[in-house]
């Protein structure tokens, strides 16, 4: 896998995770009530923030890769 | 000419003797404190950009008190009543007039005394029912039920507000109401607001830029232009981890505040001081505790000014010299492209706005600054950095100073806010250093734990403090890039926590 593809993959997975988290927190959670809704909302928000972390890791692995690889 | 006429010329001095001793001494104390802020700002102990306009504003507003003409003070008194209270008073006045007329009619008709008594009794009961109805409507407007503790609190607050309103109105009709020509922060009714905008010179800026958080957003936009998210992207795990640990004060002070008797909104607003971001505290307190936003924001900015002087001592106390001298491993040569940073800003802004719409103005401002910087729009960068950021800082300082009137600041809760504010900032600093120690241990003793303090936001002050402390013991150790990464992450984390508080506080019971 080339470096370009690898970076693109991180971005793709990160964006999908982030917006998936948003969908769970803002769209799925309101359809439930009580604890289920609270857990879904919290989980969705966490997932969305994880998506941003995945993107940041994608950039990081490119920046910190060993020379010549 | 009598003595009273001469005294009337110097109303600023005369008002010292007509107000309550507490307010008069408070005014004197705030004048001295304002002068001290100007001095400490000039000396560099406190942030001069903020403290010089703020200090001078405090001096002027507490010295420039006059007795307002009846028309002006009436505008302020009637305009300061909030809409549900105004509706309640209108309904009570209407019911009073209606049933008083009914009782007068009953009295005027020739009939037996028994029938008259029964009819009068019925009218009195009807009047009481109308009053109860008005109260229920008021409580419904406030979102409270009649018998609940919340309802009882709102009922008591309403009675106090009406009593104060009537006392102020009487004072105002006697032209004995003290006030200033700077601004009237409590006026909110549109008609009176339009009148007062034409009298008070700072009122337009307060109404159109401060009360709606525009100034906070402009400062945040300026911070965005100064940020380089590349530092965060280069070490995402370290930056985000440290930023989370450095929110210890922001999270821990909230339950402490509630336990000490603050409402959820007040406790959350003062806890945000732990995030060490002035605009965020201003935004959060305007959203959650508008009645206390002046003391909370003043406390926040005062402590943020002191952080520059206080955090070095915290670092020296918690991190031994040997660990402060640690040199970080070599950094990669590859640079992060502007395109990557811009794309991250766009995705980050979209995700955070979707998650926390109540803090969307802050996110937009921050990421707009970053986007302008990374797009290379020099004209906009210059405009935001040189005009918006410094213009907003000048008016922020001036308005905060002018809002420090003795009657506003002498709130019994202020002492509690002072204690909780410093506790929040202290806990966040300690949390950041604990995070730094964890990173030091996990990395095999390669990471300098001092970096942790930089995660307490306050861009770029804490990063500079961290580098300064490290350079003092080892001039060859450069931690600034990592510290700035943690610093930027701290801003984003604080904005997220602000969004969570703003969203959760209204639905908390």
PDB file of C-alpha atoms in Angstrom, chain B residues 16 23-41 46 51-52 54-63 302 404 406 409:
ATOM      1  CA  UNK B  16     -20.781  58.877  48.155  1.00  0.00           C
ATOM      2  CA  UNK B  23     -21.758  50.658  48.301  1.00  0.00           C
ATOM      3  CA  UNK B  24     -19.732  53.832  49.011  1.00  0.00           C
ATOM      4  CA  UNK B  25     -16.793  51.881  50.442  1.00  0.00           C
ATOM      5  CA  UNK B  26     -17.168  49.368  47.619  1.00  0.00           C
ATOM      6  CA  UNK B  27     -16.878  52.221  45.100  1.00  0.00           C
ATOM      7  CA  UNK B  28     -13.773  53.565  46.790  1.00  0.00           C
ATOM      8  CA  UNK B  29     -12.244  50.070  46.931  1.00  0.00           C
ATOM      9  CA  UNK B  30     -12.961  49.461  43.234  1.00  0.00           C
ATOM     10  CA  UNK B  31     -11.428  52.827  42.263  1.00  0.00           C
ATOM     11  CA  UNK B  32      -8.236  51.846  44.111  1.00  0.00           C
ATOM     12  CA  UNK B  33      -8.345  48.319  42.617  1.00  0.00           C
ATOM     13  CA  UNK B  34      -8.782  49.774  39.112  1.00  0.00           C
ATOM     14  CA  UNK B  35      -5.756  52.011  39.602  1.00  0.00           C
ATOM     15  CA  UNK B  36      -3.807  48.977  40.867  1.00  0.00           C
ATOM     16  CA  UNK B  37      -4.748  46.998  37.721  1.00  0.00           C
ATOM     17  CA  UNK B  38      -3.439  49.830  35.529  1.00  0.00           C
ATOM     18  CA  UNK B  39      -0.196  49.877  37.528  1.00  0.00           C
ATOM     19  CA  UNK B  40       0.237  46.061  37.447  1.00  0.00           C
ATOM     20  CA  UNK B  41      -0.626  46.033  33.748  1.00  0.00           C
ATOM     21  CA  UNK B  46      -0.895  41.301  34.712  1.00  0.00           C
ATOM     22  CA  UNK B  51      -5.857  45.239  32.481  1.00  0.00           C
ATOM     23  CA  UNK B  52      -5.137  48.839  31.432  1.00  0.00           C
ATOM     24  CA  UNK B  54     -10.276  47.399  32.443  1.00  0.00           C
ATOM     25  CA  UNK B  55      -8.617  49.213  35.350  1.00  0.00           C
ATOM     26  CA  UNK B  56      -9.333  52.639  33.891  1.00  0.00           C
ATOM     27  CA  UNK B  57     -12.943  51.625  33.196  1.00  0.00           C
ATOM     28  CA  UNK B  58     -13.319  50.555  36.849  1.00  0.00           C
ATOM     29  CA  UNK B  59     -11.946  53.888  38.063  1.00  0.00           C
ATOM     30  CA  UNK B  60     -14.216  55.928  35.778  1.00  0.00           C
ATOM     31  CA  UNK B  61     -17.460  54.010  36.375  1.00  0.00           C
ATOM     32  CA  UNK B  62     -17.160  54.136  40.156  1.00  0.00           C
ATOM     33  CA  UNK B  63     -16.170  57.803  40.173  1.00  0.00           C
ATOM     34  CA  UNK B 302      -7.932  38.360  36.647  1.00  0.00           C
ATOM     35  CA  UNK B 404     -17.456  46.589  37.686  1.00  0.00           C
ATOM     36  CA  UNK B 406     -19.916  48.540  43.200  1.00  0.00           C
ATOM     37  CA  UNK B 409     -19.724  43.434  41.994  1.00  0.00           C
TER      38      UNK B 409
END
